[in-house]
Amino acid sequence: MDGGRAGLSPAVELARDFAAREVAPKAARWERERAFPLDALKAAAAAGLTGVRMPGRTLVEACQVFEALAAEDYAFTFTLVCHCNTARALAAAGR
């Protein structure tokens, strides 16, 4: 994933690539059809993007990941943020 984006973590590069490939081409249709992008959320999980708020990861990196995704579709990203925050809370509670 070395696209010459100095200073970006691998997770942020992954998010940018994922957003360009999986989110941007579909966002308008999701909005128009009021569709819930379950397949895209599963793809984000498979790519490792649902772990960005887990203990040991920095908040700055998570914000950069979410920013990269939200540039293409805020609603998709908001759903992912809610999932990530819930997963972090459960992990921190040992569940």
mmCIF file with all atom_site columns, C-alpha atoms in Angstrom:
data_model
loop_
_atom_site.group_PDB
_atom_site.id
_atom_site.type_symbol
_atom_site.label_atom_id
_atom_site.label_alt_id
_atom_site.label_comp_id
_atom_site.label_asym_id
_atom_site.label_entity_id
_atom_site.label_seq_id
_atom_site.pdbx_PDB_ins_code
_atom_site.Cartn_x
_atom_site.Cartn_y
_atom_site.Cartn_z
_atom_site.occupancy
_atom_site.B_iso_or_equiv
_atom_site.pdbx_formal_charge
_atom_site.auth_seq_id
_atom_site.auth_comp_id
_atom_site.auth_asym_id
_atom_site.auth_atom_id
_atom_site.pdbx_PDB_model_num
ATOM 1  C CA . MET A 1 1  ? 0.000   0.000  0.000  1.00 0.00 ? 1  MET A CA 1
ATOM 2  C CA . ASP A 1 2  ? 2.885   2.365  -0.484 1.00 0.00 ? 2  ASP A CA 1
ATOM 3  C CA . GLY A 1 3  ? 1.176   5.092  -2.434 1.00 0.00 ? 3  GLY A CA 1
ATOM 4  C CA . GLY A 1 4  ? 3.682   7.726  -1.428 1.00 0.00 ? 4  GLY A CA 1
ATOM 5  C CA . ARG A 1 5  ? 1.427   9.160  1.268  1.00 0.00 ? 5  ARG A CA 1
ATOM 6  C CA . ALA A 1 6  ? 4.103   10.055 3.783  1.00 0.00 ? 6  ALA A CA 1
ATOM 7  C CA . GLY A 1 7  ? 3.051   10.092 7.408  1.00 0.00 ? 7  GLY A CA 1
ATOM 8  C CA . LEU A 1 8  ? -0.120  8.052  6.978  1.00 0.00 ? 8  LEU A CA 1
ATOM 9  C CA . SER A 1 9  ? -0.506  4.873  8.940  1.00 0.00 ? 9  SER A CA 1
ATOM 10 C CA . PRO A 1 10 ? -1.304  1.651  7.089  1.00 0.00 ? 10 PRO A CA 1
ATOM 11 C CA . ALA A 1 11 ? -4.833  1.806  8.540  1.00 0.00 ? 11 ALA A CA 1
ATOM 12 C CA . VAL A 1 12 ? -5.429  5.264  7.079  1.00 0.00 ? 12 VAL A CA 1
ATOM 13 C CA . GLU A 1 13 ? -4.076  4.197  3.697  1.00 0.00 ? 13 GLU A CA 1
ATOM 14 C CA . LEU A 1 14 ? -6.347  1.155  3.868  1.00 0.00 ? 14 LEU A CA 1
ATOM 15 C CA . ALA A 1 15 ? -9.326  3.377  4.689  1.00 0.00 ? 15 ALA A CA 1
ATOM 16 C CA . ARG A 1 16 ? -8.607  5.713  1.781  1.00 0.00 ? 16 ARG A CA 1
ATOM 17 C CA . ASP A 1 17 ? -8.256  2.828  -0.640 1.00 0.00 ? 17 ASP A CA 1
ATOM 18 C CA . PHE A 1 18 ? -11.372 1.123  0.728  1.00 0.00 ? 18 PHE A CA 1
ATOM 19 C CA . ALA A 1 19 ? -13.388 4.338  0.512  1.00 0.00 ? 19 ALA A CA 1
ATOM 20 C CA . ALA A 1 20 ? -12.378 4.883  -3.111 1.00 0.00 ? 20 ALA A CA 1
ATOM 21 C CA . ARG A 1 21 ? -13.075 1.296  -4.098 1.00 0.00 ? 21 ARG A CA 1
ATOM 22 C CA . GLU A 1 22 ? -16.090 0.280  -1.984 1.00 0.00 ? 22 GLU A CA 1
ATOM 23 C CA . VAL A 1 23 ? -17.822 3.420  -0.736 1.00 0.00 ? 23 VAL A CA 1
ATOM 24 C CA . ALA A 1 24 ? -17.527 6.202  -3.309 1.00 0.00 ? 24 ALA A CA 1
ATOM 25 C CA . PRO A 1 25 ? -18.985 4.263  -6.255 1.00 0.00 ? 25 PRO A CA 1
ATOM 26 C CA . LYS A 1 26 ? -22.037 3.181  -4.206 1.00 0.00 ? 26 LYS A CA 1
ATOM 27 C CA . ALA A 1 27 ? -22.788 6.074  -1.859 1.00 0.00 ? 27 ALA A CA 1
ATOM 28 C CA . ALA A 1 28 ? -25.212 7.917  -4.126 1.00 0.00 ? 28 ALA A CA 1
ATOM 29 C CA . ARG A 1 29 ? -27.216 4.744  -4.756 1.00 0.00 ? 29 ARG A CA 1
ATOM 30 C CA . TRP A 1 30 ? -27.365 3.972  -1.029 1.00 0.00 ? 30 TRP A CA 1
ATOM 31 C CA . GLU A 1 31 ? -28.714 7.452  -0.398 1.00 0.00 ? 31 GLU A CA 1
ATOM 32 C CA . ARG A 1 32 ? -31.140 7.390  -3.302 1.00 0.00 ? 32 ARG A CA 1
ATOM 33 C CA . GLU A 1 33 ? -32.512 3.962  -2.363 1.00 0.00 ? 33 GLU A CA 1
ATOM 34 C CA . ARG A 1 34 ? -32.223 4.575  1.381  1.00 0.00 ? 34 ARG A CA 1
ATOM 35 C CA . ALA A 1 35 ? -30.325 1.319  1.524  1.00 0.00 ? 35 ALA A CA 1
ATOM 36 C CA . PHE A 1 36 ? -28.403 -0.011 4.494  1.00 0.00 ? 36 PHE A CA 1
ATOM 37 C CA . PRO A 1 37 ? -24.942 -0.933 3.147  1.00 0.00 ? 37 PRO A CA 1
ATOM 38 C CA . LEU A 1 38 ? -24.585 -4.249 4.981  1.00 0.00 ? 38 LEU A CA 1
ATOM 39 C CA . ASP A 1 39 ? -22.308 -5.754 2.318  1.00 0.00 ? 39 ASP A CA 1
ATOM 40 C CA . ALA A 1 40 ? -19.982 -2.752 2.520  1.00 0.00 ? 40 ALA A CA 1
ATOM 41 C CA . LEU A 1 41 ? -19.913 -2.948 6.315  1.00 0.00 ? 41 LEU A CA 1
ATOM 42 C CA . LYS A 1 42 ? -19.026 -6.640 6.101  1.00 0.00 ? 42 LYS A CA 1
ATOM 43 C CA . ALA A 1 43 ? -16.292 -5.750 3.610  1.00 0.00 ? 43 ALA A CA 1
ATOM 44 C CA . ALA A 1 44 ? -14.994 -3.077 6.003  1.00 0.00 ? 44 ALA A CA 1
ATOM 45 C CA . ALA A 1 45 ? -14.869 -5.688 8.758  1.00 0.00 ? 45 ALA A CA 1
ATOM 46 C CA . ALA A 1 46 ? -13.057 -8.146 6.497  1.00 0.00 ? 46 ALA A CA 1
ATOM 47 C CA . ALA A 1 47 ? -10.550 -5.419 5.630  1.00 0.00 ? 47 ALA A CA 1
ATOM 48 C CA . GLY A 1 48 ? -9.875  -4.771 9.321  1.00 0.00 ? 48 GLY A CA 1
ATOM 49 C CA . LEU A 1 49 ? -11.513 -1.369 9.557  1.00 0.00 ? 49 LEU A CA 1
ATOM 50 C CA . THR A 1 50 ? -13.801 -2.313 12.439 1.00 0.00 ? 50 THR A CA 1
ATOM 51 C CA . GLY A 1 51 ? -10.879 -2.645 14.828 1.00 0.00 ? 51 GLY A CA 1
ATOM 52 C CA . VAL A 1 52 ? -9.603  0.920  14.719 1.00 0.00 ? 52 VAL A CA 1
ATOM 53 C CA . ARG A 1 53 ? -11.059 1.807  18.142 1.00 0.00 ? 53 ARG A CA 1
ATOM 54 C CA . MET A 1 54 ? -9.897  -1.299 19.962 1.00 0.00 ? 54 MET A CA 1
ATOM 55 C CA . PRO A 1 55 ? -7.596  -0.909 22.968 1.00 0.00 ? 55 PRO A CA 1
ATOM 56 C CA . GLY A 1 56 ? -4.034  -0.276 21.864 1.00 0.00 ? 56 GLY A CA 1
ATOM 57 C CA . ARG A 1 57 ? -4.994  1.766  18.816 1.00 0.00 ? 57 ARG A CA 1
ATOM 58 C CA . THR A 1 58 ? -4.716  5.561  18.950 1.00 0.00 ? 58 THR A CA 1
ATOM 59 C CA . LEU A 1 59 ? -7.675  7.888  18.798 1.00 0.00 ? 59 LEU A CA 1
ATOM 60 C CA . VAL A 1 60 ? -5.821  10.052 16.275 1.00 0.00 ? 60 VAL A CA 1
ATOM 61 C CA . GLU A 1 61 ? -5.459  7.132  13.886 1.00 0.00 ? 61 GLU A CA 1
ATOM 62 C CA . ALA A 1 62 ? -9.125  6.202  14.321 1.00 0.00 ? 62 ALA A CA 1
ATOM 63 C CA . CYS A 1 63 ? -10.173 9.786  13.560 1.00 0.00 ? 63 CYS A CA 1
ATOM 64 C CA . GLN A 1 64 ? -8.008  9.798  10.436 1.00 0.00 ? 64 GLN A CA 1
ATOM 65 C CA . VAL A 1 65 ? -9.575  6.512  9.305  1.00 0.00 ? 65 VAL A CA 1
ATOM 66 C CA . PHE A 1 66 ? -13.080 7.842  9.886  1.00 0.00 ? 66 PHE A CA 1
ATOM 67 C CA . GLU A 1 67 ? -12.228 11.096 8.123  1.00 0.00 ? 67 GLU A CA 1
ATOM 68 C CA . ALA A 1 68 ? -11.026 9.202  5.052  1.00 0.00 ? 68 ALA A CA 1
ATOM 69 C CA . LEU A 1 69 ? -14.241 7.177  4.935  1.00 0.00 ? 69 LEU A CA 1
ATOM 70 C CA . ALA A 1 70 ? -16.545 10.106 5.692  1.00 0.00 ? 70 ALA A CA 1
ATOM 71 C CA . ALA A 1 71 ? -15.102 12.034 2.771  1.00 0.00 ? 71 ALA A CA 1
ATOM 72 C CA . GLU A 1 72 ? -17.019 9.578  0.594  1.00 0.00 ? 72 GLU A CA 1
ATOM 73 C CA . ASP A 1 73 ? -20.114 8.851  2.711  1.00 0.00 ? 73 ASP A CA 1
ATOM 74 C CA . TYR A 1 74 ? -20.836 10.231 6.161  1.00 0.00 ? 74 TYR A CA 1
ATOM 75 C CA . ALA A 1 75 ? -23.794 7.917  6.857  1.00 0.00 ? 75 ALA A CA 1
ATOM 76 C CA . PHE A 1 76 ? -21.743 4.798  6.141  1.00 0.00 ? 76 PHE A CA 1
ATOM 77 C CA . THR A 1 77 ? -18.961 6.109  8.365  1.00 0.00 ? 77 THR A CA 1
ATOM 78 C CA . PHE A 1 78 ? -21.344 7.005  11.195 1.00 0.00 ? 78 PHE A CA 1
ATOM 79 C CA . THR A 1 79 ? -22.607 3.427  11.219 1.00 0.00 ? 79 THR A CA 1
ATOM 80 C CA . LEU A 1 80 ? -19.025 2.161  11.353 1.00 0.00 ? 80 LEU A CA 1
ATOM 81 C CA . VAL A 1 81 ? -18.118 4.608  14.153 1.00 0.00 ? 81 VAL A CA 1
ATOM 82 C CA . CYS A 1 82 ? -21.069 3.393  16.241 1.00 0.00 ? 82 CYS A CA 1
ATOM 83 C CA . HIS A 1 83 ? -19.971 -0.208 15.745 1.00 0.00 ? 83 HIS A CA 1
ATOM 84 C CA . CYS A 1 84 ? -16.341 0.558  16.570 1.00 0.00 ? 84 CYS A CA 1
ATOM 85 C CA . ASN A 1 85 ? -17.206 2.490  19.726 1.00 0.00 ? 85 ASN A CA 1
ATOM 86 C CA . THR A 1 86 ? -19.498 -0.283 20.950 1.00 0.00 ? 86 THR A CA 1
ATOM 87 C CA . ALA A 1 87 ? -16.845 -2.920 20.234 1.00 0.00 ? 87 ALA A CA 1
ATOM 88 C CA . ARG A 1 88 ? -14.269 -0.865 22.150 1.00 0.00 ? 88 ARG A CA 1
ATOM 89 C CA . ALA A 1 89 ? -16.567 -0.491 25.152 1.00 0.00 ? 89 ALA A CA 1
ATOM 90 C CA . LEU A 1 90 ? -17.260 -4.232 25.200 1.00 0.00 ? 90 LEU A CA 1
ATOM 91 C CA . ALA A 1 91 ? -13.557 -5.043 24.862 1.00 0.00 ? 91 ALA A CA 1
ATOM 92 C CA . ALA A 1 92 ? -12.643 -2.639 27.658 1.00 0.00 ? 92 ALA A CA 1
ATOM 93 C CA . ALA A 1 93 ? -15.271 -4.274 29.878 1.00 0.00 ? 93 ALA A CA 1
ATOM 94 C CA . GLY A 1 94 ? -13.822 -7.685 29.110 1.00 0.00 ? 94 GLY A CA 1
ATOM 95 C CA . ARG A 1 95 ? -16.818 -8.949 27.183 1.00 0.00 ? 95 ARG A CA 1
#
